[in-house]
Amino acid sequence: MEEVIEAIVAANLAAVRARIEAGTRTAGRAAGSVALVAVSKTHPGAAVREALAAGHRLFGENRVQEAQAKYPLLCETYPDLELHLIGPLQTNKVRDAVALFDVIETVDRPRLATALAREMELTGRRPSCLIEVNTGEEPQKSGVMPDAADAFIGECRDRLGLPISGLMCVPPLDEDPAPHFALLRAIARRTGLAQLSMGMSADFETAIRFGATHVRIGTAIFGARGRPAR
Ligand SMILES: *Cc1c(COP(=O)(O)O)cnc(C)c1O
């Protein structure tokens, strides 16, 4: 059974990598310019180990506690494992997040930015950060509003000295994602940020056309959540 799952995760990874390469080529972009963040949320550590055995090293989780349960041991075994936080971060989890994650993709409000800056100062550990932008201006969703993004980026970078490397977004479920990817790219260009984390299983090829440097893919690698990989 385990071997079957291993083969499926490895085959899914290879297929997704091939689609990323093809999409990168079609977009006229440099080979290797799009990193694959394998999103392992809700999937067991065994599934992550299968991906690691297949040579993958870059992973994303959306909850601090779930990542704490799954990753510290794997990080010891694989020192080159890189872990991204892609879900909302509460200020009372900042200490744990800074200790565990290599990249925090969801910086979206001044209180959180201040807490992150303080924790980094205290510990000397400086995971690079992305600003999450609520490109669809959805009230229930996290992320800074587009018209407040430039000022917030400036505050994080210049006043707080956070290591901001780019932007992240999750477009509204029921809309064409292209205008959202274009908006994120426009904000990154005018603020001089290089990294764009955008695109998931259903829309990553579009995101690559709009300049994604990181695509975050769960279902296409590990299978539907709540069910085993298939
Ligand atoms: C779950 C999740 C993903 C991966 O979504 P899939 O559709 O399974 O590829 C990407 N980004 C974020 C922020 C997520 O929460």
PDB file of C-alpha atoms and ligand atoms in Angstrom:
ATOM      1  CA  MET A   1       0.000   0.000   0.000  1.00  0.00           C
ATOM      2  CA  GLU A   2       2.735   2.433   0.987  1.00  0.00           C
ATOM      3  CA  GLU A   3       4.631   1.666  -2.201  1.00  0.00           C
ATOM      4  CA  VAL A   4       1.531   2.399  -4.232  1.00  0.00           C
ATOM      5  CA  ILE A   5       1.093   5.801  -2.560  1.00  0.00           C
ATOM      6  CA  GLU A   6       4.790   6.524  -3.063  1.00  0.00           C
ATOM      7  CA  ALA A   7       4.495   5.749  -6.761  1.00  0.00           C
ATOM      8  CA  ILE A   8       1.402   7.952  -7.066  1.00  0.00           C
ATOM      9  CA  VAL A   9       2.927  10.979  -5.295  1.00  0.00           C
ATOM     10  CA  ALA A  10       6.127  10.581  -7.334  1.00  0.00           C
ATOM     11  CA  ALA A  11       4.168  10.287 -10.587  1.00  0.00           C
ATOM     12  CA  ASN A  12       1.959  13.273  -9.703  1.00  0.00           C
ATOM     13  CA  LEU A  13       5.041  15.341  -8.859  1.00  0.00           C
ATOM     14  CA  ALA A  14       6.669  14.445 -12.156  1.00  0.00           C
ATOM     15  CA  ALA A  15       3.497  15.331 -14.070  1.00  0.00           C
ATOM     16  CA  VAL A  16       3.128  18.692 -12.288  1.00  0.00           C
ATOM     17  CA  ARG A  17       6.816  19.485 -12.838  1.00  0.00           C
ATOM     18  CA  ALA A  18       6.411  18.708 -16.539  1.00  0.00           C
ATOM     19  CA  ARG A  19       3.366  21.015 -16.765  1.00  0.00           C
ATOM     20  CA  ILE A  20       5.285  23.783 -14.978  1.00  0.00           C
ATOM     21  CA  GLU A  21       8.203  23.387 -17.382  1.00  0.00           C
ATOM     22  CA  ALA A  22       5.894  23.427 -20.404  1.00  0.00           C
ATOM     23  CA  GLY A  23       4.021  26.472 -19.061  1.00  0.00           C
ATOM     24  CA  THR A  24       7.284  28.273 -18.364  1.00  0.00           C
ATOM     25  CA  ARG A  25       8.494  27.592 -21.896  1.00  0.00           C
ATOM     26  CA  THR A  26       5.179  28.660 -23.469  1.00  0.00           C
ATOM     27  CA  ALA A  27       5.313  31.908 -21.487  1.00  0.00           C
ATOM     28  CA  GLY A  28       8.789  32.569 -22.909  1.00  0.00           C
ATOM     29  CA  ARG A  29      10.289  32.513 -19.449  1.00  0.00           C
ATOM     30  CA  ALA A  30      13.619  31.077 -18.305  1.00  0.00           C
ATOM     31  CA  ALA A  31      13.678  27.376 -17.448  1.00  0.00           C
ATOM     32  CA  GLY A  32      13.648  26.868 -13.698  1.00  0.00           C
ATOM     33  CA  SER A  33      12.172  30.298 -12.947  1.00  0.00           C
ATOM     34  CA  VAL A  34       9.045  28.867 -11.287  1.00  0.00           C
ATOM     35  CA  ALA A  35       9.382  27.074  -7.946  1.00  0.00           C
ATOM     36  CA  LEU A  36       6.909  24.395  -6.920  1.00  0.00           C
ATOM     37  CA  VAL A  37       5.587  24.659  -3.364  1.00  0.00           C
ATOM     38  CA  ALA A  38       4.007  21.268  -2.599  1.00  0.00           C
ATOM     39  CA  VAL A  39       1.068  21.979  -0.282  1.00  0.00           C
ATOM     40  CA  SER A  40       0.761  19.112   2.192  1.00  0.00           C
ATOM     41  CA  LYS A  41      -1.988  20.482   4.476  1.00  0.00           C
ATOM     42  CA  THR A  42      -4.319  17.742   5.802  1.00  0.00           C
ATOM     43  CA  HIS A  43      -2.085  15.047   4.298  1.00  0.00           C
ATOM     44  CA  PRO A  44      -0.045  12.842   6.651  1.00  0.00           C
ATOM     45  CA  GLY A  45       3.702  13.009   7.177  1.00  0.00           C
ATOM     46  CA  ALA A  46       3.931   9.754   5.186  1.00  0.00           C
ATOM     47  CA  ALA A  47       2.763  11.588   2.069  1.00  0.00           C
ATOM     48  CA  VAL A  48       5.412  14.273   2.612  1.00  0.00           C
ATOM     49  CA  ARG A  49       8.040  11.558   3.008  1.00  0.00           C
ATOM     50  CA  GLU A  50       7.035  10.114  -0.360  1.00  0.00           C
ATOM     51  CA  ALA A  51       7.584  13.503  -1.969  1.00  0.00           C
ATOM     52  CA  LEU A  52      10.933  13.834  -0.196  1.00  0.00           C
ATOM     53  CA  ALA A  53      11.930  10.360  -1.414  1.00  0.00           C
ATOM     54  CA  ALA A  54      11.085  11.551  -4.928  1.00  0.00           C
ATOM     55  CA  GLY A  55      13.567  14.404  -4.489  1.00  0.00           C
ATOM     56  CA  HIS A  56      11.182  17.247  -3.647  1.00  0.00           C
ATOM     57  CA  ARG A  57      12.259  19.700  -0.934  1.00  0.00           C
ATOM     58  CA  LEU A  58       9.879  22.703  -0.986  1.00  0.00           C
ATOM     59  CA  PHE A  59       6.617  22.442   0.959  1.00  0.00           C
ATOM     60  CA  GLY A  60       3.741  24.622   2.139  1.00  0.00           C
ATOM     61  CA  GLU A  61       1.421  24.315   5.137  1.00  0.00           C
ATOM     62  CA  ASN A  62      -1.435  26.611   6.078  1.00  0.00           C
ATOM     63  CA  ARG A  63      -1.580  26.025   9.839  1.00  0.00           C
ATOM     64  CA  VAL A  64       1.252  26.520  12.323  1.00  0.00           C
ATOM     65  CA  GLN A  65       0.085  23.726  14.630  1.00  0.00           C
ATOM     66  CA  GLU A  66      -0.306  21.164  11.882  1.00  0.00           C
ATOM     67  CA  ALA A  67       3.146  22.003  10.552  1.00  0.00           C
ATOM     68  CA  GLN A  68       4.618  21.681  14.061  1.00  0.00           C
ATOM     69  CA  ALA A  69       3.180  18.188  14.329  1.00  0.00           C
ATOM     70  CA  LYS A  70       4.476  17.101  10.944  1.00  0.00           C
ATOM     71  CA  TYR A  71       7.694  18.864  10.025  1.00  0.00           C
ATOM     72  CA  PRO A  72      10.356  19.223  12.759  1.00  0.00           C
ATOM     73  CA  LEU A  73      11.472  15.588  12.432  1.00  0.00           C
ATOM     74  CA  LEU A  74      11.465  15.751   8.630  1.00  0.00           C
ATOM     75  CA  CYS A  75      13.514  18.976   8.766  1.00  0.00           C
ATOM     76  CA  GLU A  76      16.110  17.155  10.857  1.00  0.00           C
ATOM     77  CA  THR A  77      16.340  14.312   8.347  1.00  0.00           C
ATOM     78  CA  TYR A  78      16.362  16.676   5.362  1.00  0.00           C
ATOM     79  CA  PRO A  79      18.293  19.847   6.307  1.00  0.00           C
ATOM     80  CA  ASP A  80      17.613  21.316   2.852  1.00  0.00           C
ATOM     81  CA  LEU A  81      13.830  21.051   3.300  1.00  0.00           C
ATOM     82  CA  GLU A  82      12.237  24.498   2.857  1.00  0.00           C
ATOM     83  CA  LEU A  83       8.882  25.159   4.526  1.00  0.00           C
ATOM     84  CA  HIS A  84       6.466  27.982   3.653  1.00  0.00           C
ATOM     85  CA  LEU A  85       3.551  29.194   5.756  1.00  0.00           C
ATOM     86  CA  ILE A  86       0.704  29.894   3.317  1.00  0.00           C
ATOM     87  CA  GLY A  87      -2.233  30.310   5.729  1.00  0.00           C
ATOM     88  CA  PRO A  88      -3.312  33.125   8.060  1.00  0.00           C
ATOM     89  CA  LEU A  89      -0.956  33.802  10.971  1.00  0.00           C
ATOM     90  CA  GLN A  90      -2.291  34.874  14.384  1.00  0.00           C
ATOM     91  CA  THR A  91       0.004  37.130  16.382  1.00  0.00           C
ATOM     92  CA  ASN A  92       0.079  34.619  19.269  1.00  0.00           C
ATOM     93  CA  LYS A  93       1.648  32.076  16.875  1.00  0.00           C
ATOM     94  CA  VAL A  94       4.392  34.382  15.615  1.00  0.00           C
ATOM     95  CA  ARG A  95       7.079  32.878  17.842  1.00  0.00           C
ATOM     96  CA  ASP A  96       6.351  29.335  16.649  1.00  0.00           C
ATOM     97  CA  ALA A  97       6.079  30.445  13.025  1.00  0.00           C
ATOM     98  CA  VAL A  98       9.415  32.278  13.023  1.00  0.00           C
ATOM     99  CA  ALA A  99      11.064  29.261  14.643  1.00  0.00           C
ATOM    100  CA  LEU A 100       9.712  26.733  12.138  1.00  0.00           C
ATOM    101  CA  PHE A 101       9.109  28.320   8.740  1.00  0.00           C
ATOM    102  CA  ASP A 102      11.675  29.424   6.170  1.00  0.00           C
ATOM    103  CA  VAL A 103       9.206  31.709   4.399  1.00  0.00           C
ATOM    104  CA  ILE A 104       6.059  33.375   5.756  1.00  0.00           C
ATOM    105  CA  GLU A 105       3.805  34.143   2.780  1.00  0.00           C
ATOM    106  CA  THR A 106       0.888  35.737   4.621  1.00  0.00           C
ATOM    107  CA  VAL A 107       1.998  39.026   6.170  1.00  0.00           C
ATOM    108  CA  ASP A 108      -1.128  41.166   5.849  1.00  0.00           C
ATOM    109  CA  ARG A 109      -1.564  43.654   8.713  1.00  0.00           C
ATOM    110  CA  PRO A 110       0.483  46.081  10.798  1.00  0.00           C
ATOM    111  CA  ARG A 111       0.050  44.266  14.130  1.00  0.00           C
ATOM    112  CA  LEU A 112       1.360  41.028  12.612  1.00  0.00           C
ATOM    113  CA  ALA A 113       4.230  42.818  10.858  1.00  0.00           C
ATOM    114  CA  THR A 114       5.247  44.493  14.116  1.00  0.00           C
ATOM    115  CA  ALA A 115       5.135  41.189  16.004  1.00  0.00           C
ATOM    116  CA  LEU A 116       7.235  39.511  13.310  1.00  0.00           C
ATOM    117  CA  ALA A 117       9.820  42.294  13.387  1.00  0.00           C
ATOM    118  CA  ARG A 118      10.072  42.073  17.167  1.00  0.00           C
ATOM    119  CA  GLU A 119      10.464  38.276  17.128  1.00  0.00           C
ATOM    120  CA  MET A 120      13.126  38.441  14.418  1.00  0.00           C
ATOM    121  CA  GLU A 121      15.008  41.070  16.399  1.00  0.00           C
ATOM    122  CA  LEU A 122      14.805  38.897  19.502  1.00  0.00           C
ATOM    123  CA  THR A 123      15.880  35.617  17.923  1.00  0.00           C
ATOM    124  CA  GLY A 124      18.033  36.713  14.997  1.00  0.00           C
ATOM    125  CA  ARG A 125      16.072  34.274  12.839  1.00  0.00           C
ATOM    126  CA  ARG A 126      14.789  36.044   9.728  1.00  0.00           C
ATOM    127  CA  PRO A 127      12.489  33.934   7.525  1.00  0.00           C
ATOM    128  CA  SER A 128      11.778  35.850   4.358  1.00  0.00           C
ATOM    129  CA  CYS A 129       8.283  37.266   4.089  1.00  0.00           C
ATOM    130  CA  LEU A 130       5.689  37.805   1.399  1.00  0.00           C
ATOM    131  CA  ILE A 131       2.823  40.280   1.690  1.00  0.00           C
ATOM    132  CA  GLU A 132      -0.575  38.708   1.045  1.00  0.00           C
ATOM    133  CA  VAL A 133      -2.830  40.932  -1.063  1.00  0.00           C
ATOM    134  CA  ASN A 134      -6.619  40.473  -1.064  1.00  0.00           C
ATOM    135  CA  THR A 135      -6.865  41.110  -4.807  1.00  0.00           C
ATOM    136  CA  GLY A 136     -10.591  40.277  -4.883  1.00  0.00           C
ATOM    137  CA  GLU A 137     -11.289  42.636  -1.946  1.00  0.00           C
ATOM    138  CA  GLU A 138     -13.280  39.828  -0.324  1.00  0.00           C
ATOM    139  CA  PRO A 139     -14.368  40.861   3.186  1.00  0.00           C
ATOM    140  CA  GLN A 140     -13.998  37.356   4.697  1.00  0.00           C
ATOM    141  CA  LYS A 141     -10.531  36.805   3.264  1.00  0.00           C
ATOM    142  CA  SER A 142      -7.163  37.780   4.690  1.00  0.00           C
ATOM    143  CA  GLY A 143      -4.690  39.959   2.831  1.00  0.00           C
ATOM    144  CA  VAL A 144      -4.085  43.686   2.618  1.00  0.00           C
ATOM    145  CA  MET A 145      -6.461  45.554   0.274  1.00  0.00           C
ATOM    146  CA  PRO A 146      -4.864  46.485  -3.073  1.00  0.00           C
ATOM    147  CA  ASP A 147      -5.182  50.248  -2.506  1.00  0.00           C
ATOM    148  CA  ALA A 148      -3.400  49.919   0.847  1.00  0.00           C
ATOM    149  CA  ALA A 149      -0.711  47.543  -0.403  1.00  0.00           C
ATOM    150  CA  ASP A 150       1.992  50.043  -1.416  1.00  0.00           C
ATOM    151  CA  ALA A 151       1.919  51.864   1.926  1.00  0.00           C
ATOM    152  CA  PHE A 152       1.898  48.588   3.869  1.00  0.00           C
ATOM    153  CA  ILE A 153       4.807  47.195   1.857  1.00  0.00           C
ATOM    154  CA  GLY A 154       6.729  50.395   2.542  1.00  0.00           C
ATOM    155  CA  GLU A 155       6.000  50.194   6.257  1.00  0.00           C
ATOM    156  CA  CYS A 156       7.100  46.549   6.476  1.00  0.00           C
ATOM    157  CA  ARG A 157      10.253  47.055   4.468  1.00  0.00           C
ATOM    158  CA  ASP A 158      11.444  50.495   5.462  1.00  0.00           C
ATOM    159  CA  ARG A 159      10.114  51.191   8.955  1.00  0.00           C
ATOM    160  CA  LEU A 160      10.108  47.644  10.378  1.00  0.00           C
ATOM    161  CA  GLY A 161      13.025  46.286   8.322  1.00  0.00           C
ATOM    162  CA  LEU A 162      11.259  43.008   7.522  1.00  0.00           C
ATOM    163  CA  PRO A 163      12.886  40.843   4.834  1.00  0.00           C
ATOM    164  CA  ILE A 164      10.077  41.270   2.287  1.00  0.00           C
ATOM    165  CA  SER A 165      10.786  39.326  -0.907  1.00  0.00           C
ATOM    166  CA  GLY A 166       7.465  39.432  -2.725  1.00  0.00           C
ATOM    167  CA  LEU A 167       3.688  39.151  -2.838  1.00  0.00           C
ATOM    168  CA  MET A 168       1.124  36.371  -2.555  1.00  0.00           C
ATOM    169  CA  CYS A 169      -2.568  36.109  -3.456  1.00  0.00           C
ATOM    170  CA  VAL A 170      -5.478  33.676  -3.512  1.00  0.00           C
ATOM    171  CA  PRO A 171      -8.000  34.904  -6.111  1.00  0.00           C
ATOM    172  CA  PRO A 172     -11.762  34.503  -5.507  1.00  0.00           C
ATOM    173  CA  LEU A 173     -12.871  30.922  -6.191  1.00  0.00           C
ATOM    174  CA  ASP A 174     -15.539  31.736  -8.749  1.00  0.00           C
ATOM    175  CA  GLU A 175     -13.714  34.330 -10.861  1.00  0.00           C
ATOM    176  CA  ASP A 176     -11.260  34.321 -13.736  1.00  0.00           C
ATOM    177  CA  PRO A 177      -7.942  34.451 -11.863  1.00  0.00           C
ATOM    178  CA  ALA A 178      -6.064  36.254 -14.652  1.00  0.00           C
ATOM    179  CA  PRO A 179      -6.923  39.867 -13.654  1.00  0.00           C
ATOM    180  CA  HIS A 180      -5.969  39.037 -10.054  1.00  0.00           C
ATOM    181  CA  PHE A 181      -2.586  37.686 -11.116  1.00  0.00           C
ATOM    182  CA  ALA A 182      -2.085  40.775 -13.304  1.00  0.00           C
ATOM    183  CA  LEU A 183      -2.927  43.069 -10.376  1.00  0.00           C
ATOM    184  CA  LEU A 184      -0.468  41.278  -8.077  1.00  0.00           C
ATOM    185  CA  ARG A 185       2.247  41.556 -10.719  1.00  0.00           C
ATOM    186  CA  ALA A 186       1.548  45.277 -11.182  1.00  0.00           C
ATOM    187  CA  ILE A 187       1.872  45.943  -7.441  1.00  0.00           C
ATOM    188  CA  ALA A 188       5.122  43.933  -7.294  1.00  0.00           C
ATOM    189  CA  ARG A 189       6.578  45.845 -10.253  1.00  0.00           C
ATOM    190  CA  ARG A 190       5.869  49.284  -8.900  1.00  0.00           C
ATOM    191  CA  THR A 191       7.184  48.379  -5.426  1.00  0.00           C
ATOM    192  CA  GLY A 192      10.272  46.587  -6.737  1.00  0.00           C
ATOM    193  CA  LEU A 193       9.455  43.137  -5.361  1.00  0.00           C
ATOM    194  CA  ALA A 194      10.750  40.092  -7.245  1.00  0.00           C
ATOM    195  CA  GLN A 195       8.711  37.135  -6.000  1.00  0.00           C
ATOM    196  CA  LEU A 196       5.102  36.327  -6.893  1.00  0.00           C
ATOM    197  CA  SER A 197       3.435  33.399  -5.116  1.00  0.00           C
ATOM    198  CA  MET A 198       0.265  32.712  -7.099  1.00  0.00           C
ATOM    199  CA  GLY A 199      -1.421  29.799  -8.818  1.00  0.00           C
ATOM    200  CA  MET A 200      -2.844  26.583  -7.349  1.00  0.00           C
ATOM    201  CA  SER A 201      -3.802  23.193  -8.837  1.00  0.00           C
ATOM    202  CA  ALA A 202      -6.610  24.631 -10.954  1.00  0.00           C
ATOM    203  CA  ASP A 203      -4.905  27.746 -12.326  1.00  0.00           C
ATOM    204  CA  PHE A 204      -1.113  27.537 -12.044  1.00  0.00           C
ATOM    205  CA  GLU A 205      -0.492  27.623 -15.787  1.00  0.00           C
ATOM    206  CA  THR A 206      -2.327  30.965 -15.974  1.00  0.00           C
ATOM    207  CA  ALA A 207      -0.323  32.218 -13.008  1.00  0.00           C
ATOM    208  CA  ILE A 208       2.924  31.276 -14.782  1.00  0.00           C
ATOM    209  CA  ARG A 209       1.850  33.359 -17.790  1.00  0.00           C
ATOM    210  CA  PHE A 210       1.448  36.320 -15.435  1.00  0.00           C
ATOM    211  CA  GLY A 211       4.868  35.911 -13.867  1.00  0.00           C
ATOM    212  CA  ALA A 212       4.431  33.569 -10.896  1.00  0.00           C
ATOM    213  CA  THR A 213       7.777  32.669  -9.335  1.00  0.00           C
ATOM    214  CA  HIS A 214       6.124  30.269  -6.868  1.00  0.00           C
ATOM    215  CA  VAL A 215       3.073  28.100  -7.513  1.00  0.00           C
ATOM    216  CA  ARG A 216       1.390  26.424  -4.530  1.00  0.00           C
ATOM    217  CA  ILE A 217       0.011  23.031  -5.457  1.00  0.00           C
ATOM    218  CA  GLY A 218      -1.690  20.502  -3.195  1.00  0.00           C
ATOM    219  CA  THR A 219      -4.444  18.470  -4.843  1.00  0.00           C
ATOM    220  CA  ALA A 220      -2.571  17.729  -8.085  1.00  0.00           C
ATOM    221  CA  ILE A 221       0.289  16.200  -6.053  1.00  0.00           C
ATOM    222  CA  PHE A 222      -1.241  14.624  -2.946  1.00  0.00           C
ATOM    223  CA  GLY A 223      -4.786  13.997  -4.151  1.00  0.00           C
ATOM    224  CA  ALA A 224      -8.060  15.462  -2.902  1.00  0.00           C
ATOM    225  CA  ARG A 225      -7.952  16.483   0.726  1.00  0.00           C
ATOM    226  CA  GLY A 226      -9.754  14.080   3.047  1.00  0.00           C
ATOM    227  CA  ARG A 227      -9.074  11.230   0.613  1.00  0.00           C
ATOM    228  CA  PRO A 228      -5.860   9.331  -0.146  1.00  0.00           C
ATOM    229  CA  ALA A 229      -3.683  10.331  -3.090  1.00  0.00           C
ATOM    230  CA  ARG A 230      -4.937   9.136  -6.419  1.00  0.00           C
TER     231      ARG A 230
HETATM  232  C1  LIG B   1      -4.600  24.682  -0.010  1.00  0.00           C
HETATM  233  C2  LIG B   1      -3.912  25.832  -0.581  1.00  0.00           C
HETATM  234  C3  LIG B   1      -3.250  25.730  -1.829  1.00  0.00           C
HETATM  235  C4  LIG B   1      -3.253  24.467  -2.674  1.00  0.00           C
HETATM  236  O1  LIG B   1      -4.494  24.299  -3.272  1.00  0.00           O
HETATM  237  P1  LIG B   1      -4.773  23.107  -4.329  1.00  0.00           P
HETATM  238  O2  LIG B   1      -5.991  23.558  -5.032  1.00  0.00           O
HETATM  239  O3  LIG B   1      -4.983  21.877  -3.515  1.00  0.00           O
HETATM  240  O4  LIG B   1      -3.610  23.004  -5.220  1.00  0.00           O
HETATM  241  C5  LIG B   1      -2.576  26.854  -2.286  1.00  0.00           C
HETATM  242  N1  LIG B   1      -2.557  28.002  -1.584  1.00  0.00           N
HETATM  243  C6  LIG B   1      -3.176  28.130  -0.398  1.00  0.00           C
HETATM  244  C7  LIG B   1      -3.109  29.433   0.320  1.00  0.00           C
HETATM  245  C8  LIG B   1      -3.873  27.064   0.142  1.00  0.00           C
HETATM  246  O5  LIG B   1      -4.491  27.203   1.326  1.00  0.00           O
END
